[in-house]
Amino acid sequence: MKPFALPLAFKRTAIVGALATATLLQAPLTLADELRIGYQRSSTLMSVLRNNNSLEEKLAEQGVTIDWYEFTSGLPMLESLNVGNIDISADVADTVPIFAQAAGADLTFYASEAPSPAGQALIVLEDSDIETLEDLAGKRITVTRGAGNHYLLIAALESVGLTLDDVRVSYLPPADARAAFAQGNVDAWIAWEPFLSTSRATLETRTITDGSDGLASYTRYYLAATPYVEANPEVISTVYEALNEAGNWVNENPEEAAELLAPLWGNLDPDIVQTANLNRSYDVQPVTLEGLGEQQKIADAFFAADILPHAVDATDSPIWQPGE
């Protein structure tokens, strides 16, 4: 199992992520009585489980303890997963596993969330002259290179016969993208939650498109180190069941969930968090080969746009299924 290098597009986030990785290098080898979980502040369901201790309680019955490791973004988290410094990850956006696969990471899909196409959208300021996707020609658009919003841009342009060469793209991380958008330095931004709902609540915006019309499903995936899955399937099963319960709880208790998550998401207004959560399914499901069809579309689009160094088979990673 070999470590993989982050693509140049992610160097900025990798700097911070590397600090977490350096700490993790001191972690012990995986033991059957320990589960090391990587997560981000935006990892909704894992954050719920970490807060209510329900996963600890379930695993304690199996003689397993949990160590939690926070990361600033998905790629450094998967890199640490690949080199054996953590055992499983919380959810990552659909594009993240593709970069890990391109680097030859030995990772296993163990869960996904049902698509959340409204979880990202191409927005403009209210007074913009952009009314349709065709109007994007020649306009300044910001996305995060290699992220899900980058794929949505490619798919949206392609749907009206345009390409990335027909627009002026600024590749910015979300916080910088929001500032550029609010100041009018770009004409459009494809934002994802909770940045999307925050911008809609604090700026006068219009939505040109999201993924709801079939452009991009925006699926979240959970991954684990393949050796850990093979050695500890009963632990993975417990995690899967706990995630499913957490997803149901968030959907059935929107106000309470928003109050819990608001401080974790930078002290956002709970109303904004609740709105953002409505655009996510939080419906935990098994991963299937058929369900990875859009992953292949993303991989092919990124390879064609020179975002990936080589072609990727999106189905070329093991899939754990409940009951295994």
Tab-separated table of N, CA and C in Angstrom, residues 58-180:
chain	number	residue	atom	x	y	z
A	58	LYS	N	-21.796	1.782	21.146
A	58	LYS	CA	-22.008	0.573	20.345
A	58	LYS	C	-20.710	-0.224	20.223
A	59	LEU	N	-19.606	0.471	19.964
A	59	LEU	CA	-18.345	-0.224	19.763
A	59	LEU	C	-17.753	-0.737	21.074
A	60	ALA	N	-18.082	-0.083	22.176
A	60	ALA	CA	-17.591	-0.548	23.475
A	60	ALA	C	-18.080	-1.966	23.758
A	61	GLU	N	-19.259	-2.273	23.253
A	61	GLU	CA	-19.799	-3.621	23.432
A	61	GLU	C	-18.975	-4.657	22.675
A	62	GLN	N	-18.214	-4.185	21.670
A	62	GLN	CA	-17.345	-5.066	20.901
A	62	GLN	C	-15.893	-4.958	21.372
A	63	GLY	N	-15.676	-4.218	22.455
A	63	GLY	CA	-14.324	-4.060	22.976
A	63	GLY	C	-13.471	-3.122	22.148
A	64	VAL	N	-14.111	-2.170	21.434
A	64	VAL	CA	-13.384	-1.262	20.542
A	64	VAL	C	-13.539	0.169	21.039
A	65	THR	N	-12.435	0.901	21.094
A	65	THR	CA	-12.454	2.323	21.441
A	65	THR	C	-12.238	3.155	20.180
A	66	ILE	N	-12.553	4.451	20.274
A	66	ILE	CA	-12.439	5.353	19.119
A	66	ILE	C	-11.448	6.467	19.411
A	67	ASP	N	-10.608	6.775	18.426
A	67	ASP	CA	-9.788	7.983	18.425
A	67	ASP	C	-10.247	8.833	17.237
A	68	TRP	N	-10.476	10.124	17.490
A	68	TRP	CA	-10.971	11.028	16.459
A	68	TRP	C	-9.844	11.944	15.983
A	69	TYR	N	-9.717	12.136	14.668
A	69	TYR	CA	-8.695	13.013	14.097
A	69	TYR	C	-9.354	13.972	13.116
A	70	GLU	N	-9.177	15.260	13.372
A	70	GLU	CA	-9.820	16.271	12.531
A	70	GLU	C	-8.902	16.702	11.387
A	71	PHE	N	-9.467	16.860	10.199
A	71	PHE	CA	-8.752	17.318	9.011
A	71	PHE	C	-9.442	18.548	8.440
A	72	THR	N	-8.692	19.316	7.681
A	72	THR	CA	-9.241	20.532	7.091
A	72	THR	C	-9.881	20.288	5.736
A	73	SER	N	-9.578	19.176	5.078
A	73	SER	CA	-10.178	18.868	3.783
A	73	SER	C	-10.090	17.372	3.521
A	74	GLY	N	-10.773	16.944	2.469
A	74	GLY	CA	-10.913	15.525	2.214
A	74	GLY	C	-9.674	14.810	1.722
A	75	LEU	N	-8.901	15.443	0.849
A	75	LEU	CA	-7.748	14.749	0.268
A	75	LEU	C	-6.668	14.400	1.292
A	76	PRO	N	-6.254	15.310	2.163
A	76	PRO	CA	-5.295	14.906	3.201
A	76	PRO	C	-5.843	13.797	4.085
A	77	MET	N	-7.152	13.805	4.303
A	77	MET	CA	-7.757	12.752	5.118
A	77	MET	C	-7.619	11.397	4.424
A	78	LEU	N	-7.879	11.360	3.116
A	78	LEU	CA	-7.756	10.093	2.401
A	78	LEU	C	-6.301	9.669	2.247
A	79	GLU	N	-5.393	10.636	2.186
A	79	GLU	CA	-3.983	10.278	2.123
A	79	GLU	C	-3.565	9.587	3.424
A	80	SER	N	-4.004	10.132	4.566
A	80	SER	CA	-3.693	9.504	5.844
A	80	SER	C	-4.353	8.136	5.962
A	81	LEU	N	-5.524	8.015	5.376
A	81	LEU	CA	-6.206	6.724	5.350
A	81	LEU	C	-5.386	5.710	4.560
A	82	ASN	N	-4.861	6.135	3.442
A	82	ASN	CA	-4.109	5.232	2.570
A	82	ASN	C	-2.810	4.747	3.206
A	83	VAL	N	-2.134	5.610	3.947
A	83	VAL	CA	-0.855	5.207	4.541
A	83	VAL	C	-1.028	4.556	5.905
A	84	GLY	N	-2.276	4.326	6.330
A	84	GLY	CA	-2.521	3.575	7.551
A	84	GLY	C	-2.509	4.371	8.822
A	85	ASN	N	-2.642	5.687	8.744
A	85	ASN	CA	-2.630	6.502	9.953
A	85	ASN	C	-4.015	6.665	10.572
A	86	ILE	N	-5.058	6.439	9.781
A	86	ILE	CA	-6.416	6.338	10.300
A	86	ILE	C	-7.048	5.120	9.634
A	87	ASP	N	-8.198	4.709	10.147
A	87	ASP	CA	-8.826	3.480	9.656
A	87	ASP	C	-10.020	3.730	8.743
A	88	ILE	N	-10.834	4.740	9.081
A	88	ILE	CA	-11.981	5.064	8.243
A	88	ILE	C	-12.111	6.578	8.159
A	89	SER	N	-12.844	7.036	7.154
A	89	SER	CA	-13.085	8.471	7.005
A	89	SER	C	-14.568	8.757	7.116
A	90	ALA	N	-14.866	9.986	7.486
A	90	ALA	CA	-16.223	10.489	7.366
A	90	ALA	C	-16.484	10.772	5.884
A	91	ASP	N	-17.599	11.402	5.591
A	91	ASP	CA	-17.987	11.619	4.196
A	91	ASP	C	-17.064	12.611	3.494
A	92	VAL	N	-16.868	12.355	2.196
A	92	VAL	CA	-16.153	13.281	1.324
A	92	VAL	C	-16.994	13.472	0.064
A	93	ALA	N	-16.797	14.588	-0.613
A	93	ALA	CA	-17.531	14.854	-1.848
A	93	ALA	C	-17.133	13.870	-2.932
A	94	ASP	N	-17.990	13.733	-3.925
A	94	ASP	CA	-17.824	12.700	-4.941
A	94	ASP	C	-16.517	12.779	-5.729
A	95	THR	N	-15.945	13.958	-5.867
A	95	THR	CA	-14.715	14.066	-6.652
A	95	THR	C	-13.482	13.587	-5.892
A	96	VAL	N	-13.530	13.608	-4.560
A	96	VAL	CA	-12.344	13.303	-3.767
A	96	VAL	C	-11.846	11.865	-3.961
A	97	PRO	N	-12.724	10.852	-3.921
A	97	PRO	CA	-12.220	9.497	-4.134
A	97	PRO	C	-11.550	9.300	-5.484
A	98	ILE	N	-11.962	10.074	-6.472
A	98	ILE	CA	-11.390	9.920	-7.815
A	98	ILE	C	-9.910	10.273	-7.812
A	99	PHE	N	-9.535	11.321	-7.092
A	99	PHE	CA	-8.119	11.677	-7.011
A	99	PHE	C	-7.336	10.612	-6.239
A	100	ALA	N	-7.967	10.050	-5.216
A	100	ALA	CA	-7.311	8.968	-4.475
A	100	ALA	C	-7.117	7.754	-5.366
A	101	GLN	N	-8.122	7.438	-6.173
A	101	GLN	CA	-8.010	6.307	-7.096
A	101	GLN	C	-6.939	6.568	-8.150
A	102	ALA	N	-6.848	7.797	-8.613
A	102	ALA	CA	-5.831	8.142	-9.606
A	102	ALA	C	-4.434	7.936	-9.051
A	103	ALA	N	-4.298	8.082	-7.742
A	103	ALA	CA	-2.993	7.916	-7.103
A	103	ALA	C	-2.753	6.492	-6.632
A	104	GLY	N	-3.697	5.584	-6.908
A	104	GLY	CA	-3.494	4.185	-6.554
A	104	GLY	C	-3.746	3.855	-5.106
A	105	ALA	N	-4.552	4.661	-4.409
A	105	ALA	CA	-4.825	4.412	-2.992
A	105	ALA	C	-5.611	3.119	-2.806
A	106	ASP	N	-5.297	2.395	-1.754
A	106	ASP	CA	-5.953	1.122	-1.450
A	106	ASP	C	-7.079	1.370	-0.453
A	107	LEU	N	-8.204	1.883	-0.954
A	107	LEU	CA	-9.324	2.272	-0.115
A	107	LEU	C	-10.584	1.525	-0.519
A	108	THR	N	-11.486	1.362	0.436
A	108	THR	CA	-12.747	0.654	0.211
A	108	THR	C	-13.920	1.582	0.495
A	109	PHE	N	-14.896	1.617	-0.407
A	109	PHE	CA	-16.145	2.321	-0.144
A	109	PHE	C	-16.955	1.507	0.863
A	110	TYR	N	-17.418	2.158	1.951
A	110	TYR	CA	-18.250	1.412	2.887
A	110	TYR	C	-19.630	2.028	3.071
A	111	ALA	N	-19.878	3.216	2.531
A	111	ALA	CA	-21.208	3.824	2.611
A	111	ALA	C	-21.250	5.036	1.690
A	112	SER	N	-22.459	5.468	1.409
A	112	SER	CA	-22.667	6.710	0.670
A	112	SER	C	-23.927	7.366	1.211
A	113	GLU	N	-24.116	8.614	0.846
A	113	GLU	CA	-25.390	9.268	1.118
A	113	GLU	C	-26.119	9.408	-0.211
A	114	ALA	N	-27.408	9.221	-0.205
A	114	ALA	CA	-28.188	9.387	-1.421
A	114	ALA	C	-27.909	10.769	-2.011
A	115	PRO	N	-27.993	10.919	-3.334
A	115	PRO	CA	-27.650	12.184	-3.970
A	115	PRO	C	-28.334	13.387	-3.332
A	116	SER	N	-27.609	14.499	-3.327
A	116	SER	CA	-28.127	15.781	-2.828
A	116	SER	C	-27.879	16.847	-3.895
A	117	PRO	N	-28.556	16.758	-5.044
A	117	PRO	CA	-28.247	17.656	-6.159
A	117	PRO	C	-28.432	19.135	-5.847
A	118	ALA	N	-29.314	19.466	-4.899
A	118	ALA	CA	-29.514	20.864	-4.537
A	118	ALA	C	-28.475	21.363	-3.547
A	119	GLY	N	-27.520	20.493	-3.177
A	119	GLY	CA	-26.495	20.877	-2.218
A	119	GLY	C	-25.414	21.770	-2.780
A	120	GLN	N	-25.436	22.013	-4.084
A	120	GLN	CA	-24.532	22.977	-4.705
A	120	GLN	C	-25.296	23.652	-5.850
A	121	ALA	N	-24.967	24.895	-6.127
A	121	ALA	CA	-25.706	25.631	-7.150
A	121	ALA	C	-24.866	26.759	-7.714
A	122	LEU	N	-25.131	27.082	-8.974
A	122	LEU	CA	-24.487	28.221	-9.630
A	122	LEU	C	-25.344	29.448	-9.363
A	123	ILE	N	-24.784	30.400	-8.629
A	123	ILE	CA	-25.539	31.588	-8.255
A	123	ILE	C	-24.890	32.848	-8.820
A	124	VAL	N	-25.706	33.868	-8.989
A	124	VAL	CA	-25.251	35.193	-9.416
A	124	VAL	C	-25.889	36.216	-8.492
A	125	LEU	N	-25.359	37.428	-8.478
A	125	LEU	CA	-25.989	38.499	-7.719
A	125	LEU	C	-27.282	38.911	-8.405
A	126	GLU	N	-28.211	39.433	-7.632
A	126	GLU	CA	-29.552	39.734	-8.134
A	126	GLU	C	-29.545	40.630	-9.366
A	127	ASP	N	-28.622	41.602	-9.408
A	127	ASP	CA	-28.614	42.552	-10.522
A	127	ASP	C	-27.775	42.086	-11.712
A	128	SER	N	-27.346	40.821	-11.711
A	128	SER	CA	-26.535	40.298	-12.810
A	128	SER	C	-27.345	40.218	-14.105
A	129	ASP	N	-26.638	40.369	-15.232
A	129	ASP	CA	-27.309	40.213	-16.529
A	129	ASP	C	-27.327	38.763	-17.000
A	130	ILE	N	-26.814	37.852	-16.177
A	130	ILE	CA	-26.834	36.429	-16.509
A	130	ILE	C	-28.199	35.864	-16.143
A	131	GLU	N	-28.895	35.336	-17.149
A	131	GLU	CA	-30.210	34.755	-16.935
A	131	GLU	C	-30.238	33.262	-17.231
A	132	THR	N	-29.393	32.818	-18.144
A	132	THR	CA	-29.374	31.419	-18.557
A	132	THR	C	-27.934	30.921	-18.586
A	133	LEU	N	-27.775	29.618	-18.747
A	133	LEU	CA	-26.436	29.048	-18.853
A	133	LEU	C	-25.709	29.581	-20.088
A	134	GLU	N	-26.439	29.819	-21.168
A	134	GLU	CA	-25.807	30.361	-22.372
A	134	GLU	C	-25.168	31.720	-22.113
A	135	ASP	N	-25.730	32.471	-21.164
A	135	ASP	CA	-25.199	33.801	-20.841
A	135	ASP	C	-23.853	33.753	-20.132
A	136	LEU	N	-23.411	32.564	-19.753
A	136	LEU	CA	-22.128	32.435	-19.064
A	136	LEU	C	-20.938	32.642	-19.997
A	137	ALA	N	-21.165	32.560	-21.283
A	137	ALA	CA	-20.065	32.714	-22.238
A	137	ALA	C	-19.319	34.021	-21.995
A	138	GLY	N	-18.009	33.919	-21.800
A	138	GLY	CA	-17.173	35.085	-21.577
A	138	GLY	C	-17.198	35.635	-20.159
A	139	LYS	N	-18.003	35.034	-19.281
A	139	LYS	CA	-18.138	35.551	-17.919
A	139	LYS	C	-17.079	34.966	-16.986
A	140	ARG	N	-16.900	35.645	-15.849
A	140	ARG	CA	-15.944	35.216	-14.820
A	140	ARG	C	-16.674	34.346	-13.801
A	141	ILE	N	-16.215	33.122	-13.656
A	141	ILE	CA	-16.867	32.166	-12.761
A	141	ILE	C	-15.820	31.605	-11.815
A	142	THR	N	-16.170	31.480	-10.546
A	142	THR	CA	-15.230	30.897	-9.598
A	142	THR	C	-15.738	29.559	-9.087
A	143	VAL	N	-14.826	28.597	-9.033
A	143	VAL	CA	-15.058	27.280	-8.440
A	143	VAL	C	-13.767	26.872	-7.749
A	144	THR	N	-13.819	25.773	-7.024
A	144	THR	CA	-12.614	25.206	-6.410
A	144	THR	C	-12.110	24.094	-7.318
A	145	ARG	N	-10.891	24.206	-7.784
A	145	ARG	CA	-10.365	23.261	-8.758
A	145	ARG	C	-10.424	21.823	-8.236
A	146	GLY	N	-11.021	20.947	-9.028
A	146	GLY	CA	-11.106	19.541	-8.676
A	146	GLY	C	-12.220	19.195	-7.707
A	147	ALA	N	-13.002	20.171	-7.268
A	147	ALA	CA	-14.097	19.909	-6.331
A	147	ALA	C	-15.385	19.597	-7.091
A	148	GLY	N	-16.433	19.267	-6.345
A	148	GLY	CA	-17.695	18.944	-6.981
A	148	GLY	C	-18.250	20.092	-7.793
A	149	ASN	N	-18.033	21.337	-7.333
A	149	ASN	CA	-18.558	22.474	-8.101
A	149	ASN	C	-17.825	22.648	-9.423
A	150	HIS	N	-16.579	22.180	-9.489
A	150	HIS	CA	-15.834	22.215	-10.749
A	150	HIS	C	-16.504	21.293	-11.771
A	151	TYR	N	-16.910	20.107	-11.311
A	151	TYR	CA	-17.598	19.190	-12.226
A	151	TYR	C	-18.956	19.748	-12.638
A	152	LEU	N	-19.701	20.340	-11.699
A	152	LEU	CA	-20.998	20.914	-12.051
A	152	LEU	C	-20.827	21.990	-13.120
A	153	LEU	N	-19.779	22.793	-13.032
A	153	LEU	CA	-19.531	23.803	-14.050
A	153	LEU	C	-19.304	23.155	-15.411
A	154	ILE	N	-18.455	22.128	-15.451
A	154	ILE	CA	-18.180	21.443	-16.715
A	154	ILE	C	-19.466	20.875	-17.307
A	155	ALA	N	-20.266	20.207	-16.456
A	155	ALA	CA	-21.503	19.592	-16.929
A	155	ALA	C	-22.513	20.642	-17.385
A	156	ALA	N	-22.607	21.754	-16.654
A	156	ALA	CA	-23.558	22.802	-17.016
A	156	ALA	C	-23.189	23.440	-18.342
A	157	LEU	N	-21.906	23.730	-18.519
A	157	LEU	CA	-21.466	24.317	-19.782
A	157	LEU	C	-21.702	23.356	-20.941
A	158	GLU	N	-21.369	22.108	-20.719
A	158	GLU	CA	-21.528	21.103	-21.777
A	158	GLU	C	-22.989	20.970	-22.199
A	159	SER	N	-23.911	21.154	-21.255
A	159	SER	CA	-25.333	20.995	-21.560
A	159	SER	C	-25.843	22.041	-22.545
A	160	VAL	N	-25.117	23.147	-22.691
A	160	VAL	CA	-25.539	24.191	-23.639
A	160	VAL	C	-24.476	24.420	-24.714
A	161	GLY	N	-23.612	23.433	-24.896
A	161	GLY	CA	-22.639	23.503	-25.975
A	161	GLY	C	-21.434	24.376	-25.705
A	162	LEU	N	-21.159	24.665	-24.446
A	162	LEU	CA	-19.997	25.469	-24.084
A	162	LEU	C	-18.955	24.591	-23.394
A	163	THR	N	-17.743	25.106	-23.276
A	163	THR	CA	-16.674	24.414	-22.567
A	163	THR	C	-15.997	25.399	-21.621
A	164	LEU	N	-15.034	24.896	-20.844
A	164	LEU	CA	-14.284	25.774	-19.946
A	164	LEU	C	-13.537	26.861	-20.709
A	165	ASP	N	-13.214	26.612	-21.969
A	165	ASP	CA	-12.514	27.611	-22.778
A	165	ASP	C	-13.411	28.797	-23.125
A	166	ASP	N	-14.718	28.637	-22.954
A	166	ASP	CA	-15.655	29.703	-23.309
A	166	ASP	C	-15.948	30.636	-22.135
A	167	VAL	N	-15.402	30.334	-20.959
A	167	VAL	CA	-15.608	31.186	-19.786
A	167	VAL	C	-14.255	31.496	-19.159
A	168	ARG	N	-14.258	32.438	-18.234
A	168	ARG	CA	-13.040	32.780	-17.509
A	168	ARG	C	-13.179	32.249	-16.081
A	169	VAL	N	-12.401	31.227	-15.774
A	169	VAL	CA	-12.550	30.540	-14.495
A	169	VAL	C	-11.476	30.991	-13.510
A	170	SER	N	-11.911	31.329	-12.315
A	170	SER	CA	-10.991	31.615	-11.213
A	170	SER	C	-11.113	30.487	-10.215
A	171	TYR	N	-9.993	29.819	-9.938
A	171	TYR	CA	-10.006	28.694	-9.009
A	171	TYR	C	-9.664	29.195	-7.610
A	172	LEU	N	-10.664	29.201	-6.739
A	172	LEU	CA	-10.501	29.742	-5.392
A	172	LEU	C	-11.116	28.795	-4.361
A	173	PRO	N	-10.547	28.733	-3.149
A	173	PRO	CA	-11.205	27.991	-2.063
A	173	PRO	C	-12.481	28.726	-1.672
A	174	PRO	N	-13.407	28.049	-0.991
A	174	PRO	CA	-14.731	28.624	-0.738
A	174	PRO	C	-14.735	30.010	-0.092
A	175	ALA	N	-13.941	30.211	0.939
A	175	ALA	CA	-13.970	31.513	1.628
A	175	ALA	C	-13.535	32.634	0.692
A	176	ASP	N	-12.472	32.403	-0.081
A	176	ASP	CA	-12.008	33.419	-1.026
A	176	ASP	C	-13.003	33.603	-2.160
A	177	ALA	N	-13.632	32.505	-2.577
A	177	ALA	CA	-14.623	32.582	-3.652
A	177	ALA	C	-15.816	33.430	-3.216
A	178	ARG	N	-16.242	33.243	-1.981
A	178	ARG	CA	-17.377	34.021	-1.502
A	178	ARG	C	-17.049	35.511	-1.465
A	179	ALA	N	-15.834	35.845	-1.024
A	179	ALA	CA	-15.429	37.248	-0.975
A	179	ALA	C	-15.393	37.845	-2.376
A	180	ALA	N	-14.817	37.118	-3.318
A	180	ALA	CA	-14.753	37.609	-4.694
A	180	ALA	C	-16.148	37.786	-5.279
